[in-house]
Coordinates of C-alpha atoms in Angstrom, one line a residue:
M980 CA 3.9 63.8 57.0
H981 CA 3.1 60.7 55.0
R982 CA 0.3 58.3 55.8
V983 CA 1.5 54.7 55.6
I984 CA -0.5 51.8 54.3
T985 CA 1.0 48.5 55.3
V986 CA 0.4 45.7 52.8
I987 CA 0.6 42.3 54.4
I988 CA 0.1 38.8 53.1
S989 CA -0.7 35.8 55.2
V990 CA 1.0 33.0 53.3
F991 CA 0.5 29.5 54.3
I992 CA 1.7 26.9 51.9
A993 CA -0.1 23.6 52.3
A994 CA 0.9 21.4 49.4
T995 CA 0.9 17.8 48.8
A996 CA 2.4 17.3 45.4
T997 CA 3.8 14.5 43.3
P998 CA 5.5 14.8 39.8
A999 CA 3.2 15.6 36.9
N1000 CA 2.9 13.4 33.9
A1001 CA 3.7 14.9 30.5
Q1002 CA 1.0 15.0 27.9
S1003 CA 1.2 12.1 25.4
P1004 CA -0.6 12.9 22.2
T1005 CA -0.6 10.2 19.5
S1006 CA 2.8 10.0 17.7
L1007 CA 2.6 11.3 14.2
S1008 CA 5.8 9.9 12.7
Q1009 CA 9.1 8.4 13.8
A1010 CA 10.5 11.9 14.1
R1011 CA 7.8 13.0 16.5
T1012 CA 8.0 12.6 20.2
T1013 CA 5.2 12.1 22.7
D1014 CA 5.3 15.7 23.8
G1015 CA 4.5 17.1 20.3
A1016 CA 8.0 18.0 19.3
V1017 CA 9.5 17.0 16.0
R1018 CA 13.2 16.3 16.2
L1019 CA 15.8 17.0 13.5
P1020 CA 18.0 14.1 12.4
T1021 CA 21.5 14.4 13.9
E1022 CA 24.7 13.3 12.4
G1023 CA 26.8 12.7 15.5
T1024 CA 28.1 15.2 18.0
P1025 CA 31.2 17.5 17.5
V1026 CA 34.4 15.6 18.1
S1027 CA 38.1 16.4 18.7
L1028 CA 40.3 17.0 15.8
S1029 CA 42.4 14.1 17.0
D1030 CA 39.7 11.8 15.7
R1031 CA 41.1 11.2 12.2
S1032 CA 37.8 9.9 10.9
V1033 CA 36.4 13.4 10.9
P1034 CA 38.4 15.6 8.5
L1035 CA 38.6 19.4 9.1
R1036 CA 37.7 21.2 5.8
V1037 CA 39.1 24.6 6.7
P1038 CA 42.6 25.6 7.9
L1039 CA 43.1 25.8 11.7
P1040 CA 45.1 28.8 13.0
E1041 CA 48.6 27.7 14.2
G1042 CA 48.7 26.7 17.9
M1043 CA 45.0 26.1 18.2
Q1044 CA 43.0 22.9 18.8
A1045 CA 39.5 22.3 17.4
I1046 CA 36.3 20.5 18.0
V1047 CA 34.9 19.6 14.6
D1048 CA 31.3 19.2 13.4
P1049 CA 31.3 15.8 11.8
A1050 CA 28.6 16.6 9.3
T1051 CA 30.1 19.8 7.9
G1052 CA 33.8 19.5 8.7
M1053 CA 33.7 23.1 10.1
I1054 CA 35.1 24.4 13.4
H1055 CA 32.6 24.0 16.2
R1056 CA 35.1 25.5 18.6
A1057 CA 38.7 26.4 18.3
F1058 CA 40.9 27.2 21.4
G1059 CA 44.5 27.1 22.5
R1060 CA 47.2 29.7 21.8
P1061 CA 45.6 33.2 21.8
L1062 CA 45.2 34.8 18.4
R1063 CA 46.0 38.4 17.6
I1064 CA 44.1 40.8 15.3
D1065 CA 46.3 42.9 13.0
G1066 CA 46.2 46.5 14.1
Y1067 CA 44.5 45.9 17.4
D1068 CA 46.8 45.7 20.4
A1069 CA 44.0 46.5 22.9
I1070 CA 40.2 46.2 22.9
D1071 CA 37.7 48.6 24.4
D1072 CA 34.1 49.5 23.9
G1073 CA 35.0 52.0 21.2
N1074 CA 36.8 49.6 18.8
V1075 CA 35.5 46.1 19.7
R1076 CA 33.1 45.9 16.8
A1077 CA 35.7 47.0 14.3
A1078 CA 38.2 44.6 15.8
A1079 CA 35.7 41.7 15.6
E1080 CA 35.0 42.5 11.9
A1081 CA 38.7 42.6 11.3
F1082 CA 39.0 39.1 12.8
L1083 CA 36.4 37.9 10.3
R1084 CA 38.5 39.2 7.4
Q1085 CA 41.9 38.1 8.7
Y1086 CA 40.7 34.6 9.5
R1087 CA 38.2 34.3 6.7
A1088 CA 39.6 30.9 5.6
S1089 CA 39.1 29.4 9.0
I1090 CA 35.6 30.8 9.4
G1091 CA 34.6 29.3 6.1
V1092 CA 32.2 32.0 4.8
P1093 CA 32.9 35.7 3.8
P1094 CA 32.1 38.4 6.4
E1095 CA 29.3 39.8 4.1
E1096 CA 27.4 36.6 4.7
L1097 CA 27.2 37.1 8.4
R1098 CA 24.8 39.3 10.4
L1099 CA 25.7 40.6 13.8
Q1100 CA 23.4 39.1 16.6
R1101 CA 25.0 40.4 19.8
L1102 CA 27.9 42.1 21.3
T1103 CA 28.1 41.7 25.0
R1104 CA 30.8 42.8 27.5
V1105 CA 31.5 40.8 30.7
R1106 CA 34.2 42.6 32.8
D1107 CA 37.4 42.6 30.6
R1108 CA 36.1 40.4 27.8
W1109 CA 33.6 40.7 24.9
Y1110 CA 31.4 38.0 23.3
V1111 CA 30.5 38.7 19.7
T1112 CA 28.1 36.5 17.7
W1113 CA 26.9 36.5 14.1
Q1114 CA 24.3 34.5 12.2
Q1115 CA 24.9 33.3 8.7
V1116 CA 22.6 34.6 6.0
Y1117 CA 21.9 33.3 2.5
D1118 CA 20.4 35.5 -0.1
G1119 CA 19.2 37.8 2.7
M1120 CA 17.6 34.9 4.7
P1121 CA 18.8 33.7 8.1
V1122 CA 20.4 30.3 8.1
L1123 CA 19.0 28.5 11.2
L1124 CA 21.4 26.7 13.5
S1125 CA 24.3 28.8 12.2
E1126 CA 26.6 30.8 14.5
V1127 CA 30.0 32.4 14.5
E1128 CA 31.2 33.3 18.0
L1129 CA 34.2 35.3 19.0
R1130 CA 35.7 35.9 22.5
L1131 CA 38.0 38.9 22.8
F1132 CA 39.9 40.2 25.8
A1133 CA 40.9 43.8 26.6
N1134 CA 44.6 42.9 25.9
G1135 CA 43.7 42.1 22.3
N1136 CA 43.8 38.4 22.7
V1137 CA 41.2 36.2 21.0
T1138 CA 41.0 33.1 23.2
A1139 CA 38.4 31.1 21.3
F1140 CA 36.1 31.2 18.4
G1141 CA 33.5 29.0 16.8
A1142 CA 32.2 28.8 13.2
N1143 CA 29.1 26.6 12.9
V1144 CA 28.4 27.7 9.3
F1145 CA 27.4 26.0 6.0
P1146 CA 29.6 27.2 3.1
R1147 CA 28.0 25.2 0.3
I1148 CA 24.3 26.0 0.4
Q1149 CA 22.3 25.2 -2.7
I1150 CA 18.6 25.7 -2.5
D1151 CA 15.6 26.8 -4.5
A1152 CA 14.4 30.0 -2.8
R1153 CA 10.9 29.9 -4.4
P1154 CA 8.1 29.0 -1.9
A1155 CA 5.4 26.8 -3.3
I1156 CA 2.8 26.4 -0.6
S1157 CA 0.0 28.7 0.6
A1158 CA -0.2 30.4 4.0
S1159 CA -3.1 28.1 4.9
D1160 CA -1.0 24.9 4.1
A1161 CA 2.0 26.2 6.1
W1162 CA -0.1 27.0 9.2
S1163 CA -2.0 23.6 8.9
S1164 CA 1.3 21.8 8.9
A1165 CA 2.8 23.9 11.7
G1166 CA 0.0 23.0 14.1
Q1167 CA -0.4 19.4 13.1
G1168 CA -1.0 17.2 16.2
L1169 CA -1.4 20.2 18.5
A1170 CA -4.5 21.7 20.0
A1171 CA -3.6 25.0 18.2
E1172 CA -5.7 28.1 18.0
Q1173 CA -7.7 28.2 14.8
S1174 CA -7.0 32.0 14.4
M1175 CA -3.5 31.2 13.2
R1176 CA -4.8 29.8 9.9
K1177 CA -5.3 33.4 8.8
A1178 CA -1.9 34.7 10.0
A1179 CA 0.6 36.1 7.5
L1180 CA 3.7 34.0 6.7
P1181 CA 7.0 35.2 8.3
Q1182 CA 10.2 35.7 6.4
P1183 CA 11.5 32.4 5.1
A1184 CA 14.7 30.9 6.4
V1185 CA 17.2 28.2 5.4
L1186 CA 17.1 25.1 7.6
P1187 CA 20.1 22.7 7.3
V1188 CA 19.2 19.1 8.0
K1189 CA 22.1 16.7 8.6
R1190 CA 21.5 13.2 7.2
S1191 CA 24.0 10.3 6.6
G1192 CA 27.1 12.4 6.6
Q1193 CA 25.7 15.2 4.4
V1194 CA 23.7 18.3 4.8
D1195 CA 20.4 18.9 3.0
Y1196 CA 19.1 22.4 2.8
H1197 CA 15.4 23.4 3.0
L1198 CA 13.6 26.6 2.5
V1199 CA 11.3 26.8 5.5
Y1200 CA 8.8 29.1 7.2
P1201 CA 9.6 29.4 11.0
L1202 CA 6.1 29.7 12.5
A1203 CA 5.2 30.5 16.1
V1204 CA 2.3 28.3 17.2
T1205 CA 0.3 28.8 20.4
E1206 CA -1.9 26.0 21.7
E1207 CA -5.3 26.6 23.2
D1208 CA -3.8 26.2 26.7
G1209 CA -1.2 28.8 26.0
R1210 CA 1.8 26.6 25.3
R1211 CA 4.1 28.0 22.6
W1212 CA 6.0 26.2 19.8
R1213 CA 8.2 27.0 16.9
S1214 CA 7.5 25.0 13.8
C1215 CA 9.7 24.9 10.7
V1216 CA 7.6 24.0 7.6
D1217 CA 9.2 23.2 4.3
A1218 CA 8.1 26.0 1.9
A1219 CA 8.2 23.7 -1.1
T1220 CA 6.4 20.5 0.2
G1221 CA 4.6 21.7 3.3
E1222 CA 6.3 19.0 5.4
L1223 CA 6.8 19.7 9.1
L1224 CA 10.5 19.3 9.4
W1225 CA 11.2 20.6 12.9
R1226 CA 9.2 21.6 15.9
Y1227 CA 10.4 22.5 19.3
S1228 CA 8.8 23.8 22.5
R1229 CA 9.1 27.4 23.7
S1230 CA 7.3 26.5 26.9
F1231 CA 9.0 24.5 29.6
D1232 CA 7.0 22.2 32.0
A1233 CA 7.7 21.4 35.6
G1234 CA 7.8 17.9 34.2
E1235 CA 8.8 14.7 35.9
E1236 CA 12.1 16.3 37.0
V1237 CA 10.5 18.4 39.6
V1238 CA 9.3 17.2 43.0
A1239 CA 6.9 19.8 44.6
H1240 CA 7.2 19.4 48.4
G1241 CA 4.0 19.1 50.4
G1242 CA 2.9 20.4 53.8
V1243 CA 5.3 23.3 54.0
T1244 CA 4.8 26.8 55.2
L1245 CA 6.7 29.9 54.1
V1246 CA 9.9 29.4 56.1
H1247 CA 10.0 26.1 58.0
P1248 CA 8.3 22.7 57.1
H1249 CA 7.2 22.2 60.7
E1250 CA 5.6 25.6 61.3
A1251 CA 2.2 25.3 62.9
E1252 CA 1.0 28.8 62.2
L1253 CA 0.5 31.0 59.2
T1254 CA 3.4 33.4 58.4
D1255 CA 2.6 37.0 57.6
M1256 CA 4.9 38.5 55.0
P1257 CA 5.0 42.0 53.5
F1258 CA 3.9 42.3 49.9
A1259 CA 6.4 44.4 47.8
D1260 CA 5.9 45.8 44.3
M1261 CA 2.1 45.8 44.4
F1262 CA 0.0 48.4 42.7
V1263 CA -2.2 50.3 45.2
T1264 CA -4.5 53.1 44.4
V1265 CA -5.4 55.8 46.9
D1266 CA -8.2 58.1 46.0
G1267 CA -7.6 57.2 42.3
H1268 CA -3.9 57.9 42.5
P1269 CA -1.5 54.9 41.7
Y1270 CA 1.3 53.9 44.1
V1271 CA 3.7 50.9 44.4
S1272 CA 4.4 49.3 47.7
D1273 CA 8.0 49.2 48.8
R1274 CA 9.9 46.1 49.9
N1275 CA 8.4 46.3 53.4
G1276 CA 4.8 46.5 52.0
H1277 CA 4.5 50.2 52.7
V1278 CA 2.7 52.7 50.5
A1279 CA 3.3 56.4 51.3
P1280 CA 0.6 58.7 49.8
L1281 CA 1.0 62.5 49.8
S1282 CA 0.4 64.1 53.2
G1283 CA -3.3 64.5 54.0
A1284 CA -4.3 61.9 51.5
Q1285 CA -7.6 60.1 52.1
G1286 CA -10.3 58.2 50.2
D1287 CA -10.9 54.8 48.6
V1288 CA -8.1 52.3 48.5
A1289 CA -8.0 49.4 46.0
A1290 CA -5.5 46.7 45.1
T1291 CA -5.2 43.4 43.2
F1292 CA -2.4 40.9 42.6
A1293 CA -0.7 43.1 40.1
G1294 CA 2.5 45.2 40.2
P1295 CA 5.2 46.3 37.9
W1296 CA 7.0 42.9 37.9
C1297 CA 4.1 40.4 38.4
A1298 CA 0.4 40.0 37.6
V1299 CA -1.5 36.9 38.8
N1300 CA -4.7 35.9 37.1
L1301 CA -7.1 33.2 38.1
V1302 CA -8.4 31.9 34.7
D1303 CA -11.5 30.2 36.0
R1304 CA -12.0 31.7 39.5
E1305 CA -12.7 35.2 40.7
N1306 CA -9.5 37.2 41.1
G1307 CA -8.6 38.6 44.6
A1308 CA -9.3 42.2 45.3
F1309 CA -9.0 44.6 48.2
T1310 CA -11.1 47.7 48.8
G1311 CA -11.0 50.0 51.8
T1312 CA -11.0 53.6 52.9
L1313 CA -8.0 55.6 54.2
Q1314 CA -8.9 58.3 56.8
T1315 CA -6.7 61.3 57.3
G1316 CA -4.3 60.8 60.2
Q1317 CA -5.0 57.0 60.4
Q1318 CA -3.1 53.9 59.2
L1319 CA -4.8 51.3 57.1
D1320 CA -3.7 47.6 57.2
L1321 CA -4.2 46.2 53.7
T1322 CA -4.5 42.5 54.8
W1323 CA -4.8 39.7 52.3
D1324 CA -6.6 36.7 53.6
D1325 CA -9.0 33.9 52.5
Q1326 CA -11.9 36.4 52.5
N1327 CA -10.5 38.5 49.7
S1328 CA -8.0 36.3 47.9
H1329 CA -6.9 32.7 47.2
R1330 CA -3.7 31.5 48.9
F1331 CA -2.3 30.6 45.4
E1332 CA -2.5 34.2 44.4
R1333 CA -0.7 35.3 47.5
I1334 CA 2.0 32.6 47.3
L1335 CA 2.7 33.2 43.6
F1336 CA 2.7 37.0 43.7
Y1337 CA 5.0 37.1 46.7
H1338 CA 7.5 34.6 45.4
T1339 CA 7.6 35.9 41.9
N1340 CA 8.6 39.3 43.2
R1341 CA 11.0 37.8 45.7
N1342 CA 12.7 35.9 42.9
R1343 CA 13.3 39.0 40.8
R1344 CA 14.5 41.0 43.8
Y1345 CA 17.0 38.3 44.7
L1346 CA 18.5 38.1 41.2
K1347 CA 18.7 41.9 41.0
E1348 CA 20.6 41.9 44.3
I1349 CA 23.2 39.5 42.7
D1350 CA 23.4 41.6 39.5
P1351 CA 21.7 45.0 39.5
N1352 CA 22.4 45.4 35.8
F1353 CA 20.5 42.3 34.9
D1354 CA 17.3 43.7 33.3
A1355 CA 15.9 40.8 31.4
L1356 CA 13.3 40.3 34.2
D1357 CA 12.3 44.0 34.2
V1358 CA 8.9 43.0 32.7
Q1359 CA 5.6 42.3 34.2
M1360 CA 5.7 38.5 34.6
K1361 CA 2.2 37.1 34.0
V1362 CA 1.3 34.2 36.2
E1363 CA -1.9 32.4 35.2
V1364 CA -3.7 29.8 37.4
E1365 CA -6.3 27.4 36.0
F1366 CA -8.2 25.3 38.6
D1367 CA -10.2 23.0 36.4
G1368 CA -8.7 20.4 34.1
Q1369 CA -7.3 16.9 34.1
Q1370 CA -3.6 17.4 33.7
P1371 CA -1.9 19.1 36.6
N1372 CA 1.3 20.8 35.4
A1373 CA 3.2 24.1 35.2
Y1374 CA 5.2 25.7 32.4
S1375 CA 7.0 28.9 31.4
N1376 CA 6.6 30.8 28.2
G1377 CA 9.4 33.3 29.1
D1378 CA 7.4 36.3 30.2
E1379 CA 4.5 34.1 31.4
V1380 CA 4.1 31.2 33.8
H1381 CA 1.1 28.9 33.7
F1382 CA -0.3 26.5 36.4
L1383 CA -2.8 23.9 35.1
A1384 CA -5.4 21.9 37.0
V1385 CA -4.4 23.3 40.4
G1386 CA -7.8 22.3 41.8
D1387 CA -6.6 18.6 41.9
P1388 CA -6.2 18.1 45.7
S1389 CA -3.3 15.6 45.1
M1390 CA -1.2 18.0 43.0
R1391 CA -1.0 21.5 44.5
M1392 CA 1.8 22.9 42.4
A1393 CA 0.7 26.5 42.7
A1394 CA 1.2 26.2 46.5
A1395 CA 4.8 25.0 46.2
P1396 CA 7.4 27.8 45.7
I1397 CA 9.9 25.2 44.4
V1398 CA 7.8 24.7 41.3
L1399 CA 7.4 28.4 40.7
Y1400 CA 11.1 29.0 41.1
H1401 CA 11.8 26.2 38.6
E1402 CA 9.5 27.8 36.1
L1403 CA 11.0 31.3 36.7
G1404 CA 14.4 29.7 36.1
H1405 CA 13.1 28.8 32.6
S1406 CA 11.9 32.3 32.2
V1407 CA 15.4 33.7 33.1
N1408 CA 16.9 31.3 30.5
T1409 CA 14.5 32.4 27.8
L1410 CA 14.6 36.2 28.5
M1411 CA 18.3 36.4 29.0
Y1412 CA 19.1 34.6 25.8
Q1413 CA 16.6 36.8 23.9
Q1414 CA 18.3 39.8 25.4
L1415 CA 21.6 38.6 24.0
G1416 CA 20.2 38.1 20.5
V1417 CA 18.8 34.5 20.5
N1418 CA 15.2 35.2 19.5
D1419 CA 13.8 31.9 20.8
G1420 CA 15.8 31.9 24.0
M1421 CA 17.7 28.8 25.3
R1422 CA 16.7 25.9 23.1
N1423 CA 18.8 23.1 24.6
M1424 CA 16.4 21.2 26.8
V1425 CA 19.1 19.6 29.0
C1426 CA 20.6 23.0 29.8
Q1427 CA 17.1 24.5 30.3
E1428 CA 16.1 21.9 32.9
G1429 CA 19.5 21.9 34.7
T1430 CA 19.8 25.6 35.0
A1431 CA 16.1 26.0 35.9
D1432 CA 16.7 23.7 38.8

């Protein structure tokens, strides 16, 4: 017979929140924004081939239409009559890679670069179709912002492809700056950790910059920068001049788009009492042996087990840490033949810990029920809570979510599940894209905010 430990959380969400204001450091140049990003110049958006002012510089397969990149003249997306690959009447898991490579050779003129200049990034199946993506390389270096994408069906049809490539790259591939100079430029204007100054330089890459109807190519160091408060950035520093050409955020704030509702409990906004909910996926030790609570909050030790019981707000899929307060902890004793209620309350925890741990695990469980094969969230999500500070906010780093200045009584973001779910939406975007071969996750800020909501 098993002894059952019931793990219960009393969650009462009492939040009065208004939108947070973004940080506004001093602007460094015209290319810099108030949030610390450095934008790349853009030369228009892709347009339909029917716009005669934008010539297509590669042949378009018969029966297809195209959206053209106005700066390069290459095919941003081609669609229309399905294309066939010579020798492949059907596609399956066994031949899809060979078929995709055959497409690159057969339609090389439309792609614009030879197959040997492309590096496979991902090959993903969704029901009866496959998505195959390559990145362009130049002299062994990745070409940033490049992508060749192919969509194949099981019947052998290729319904669409894109070729965002740069066929006429000319660049001096000799770096001319030191590691110290590169890191200094990468963190310019940010409250960056000083330890990065001693970090080694990563592999250089080619960054295309579109200006006035042409493309300039720069040898850059893509550097990952972390600020003192944990926010992450990717900085591209010119390896010849040390100029910071491009910097984009890899952390996503709750921002002004999010309205955290106040005065709500777990289920209904007019509840007058606390709501007790079971805590799933929590690490619990019994007499030194580790267990994980099930979805009902139960832990079933071996028959006859007894001894000390301990738990914190940690489990296989979430770990909550209070940066500047004492973390919650439970200790108790299990007696043979008895049941122990492991109850979290204000005496052994903070309600922010209870809310964030419960809802982070609930979020993952909900998504797994939609798609059991989705495993990008099968990591321990770290949720950090900082009480002191002047700038209430929340942001996601992919596998981490941070809440800042939650001690401000007018801005209780950590007590509002809507804010946490928004940040976990950013985490899904980042982790899913990384799983599919895009190292920095979803970079498009508009898509990030919309899908996070």
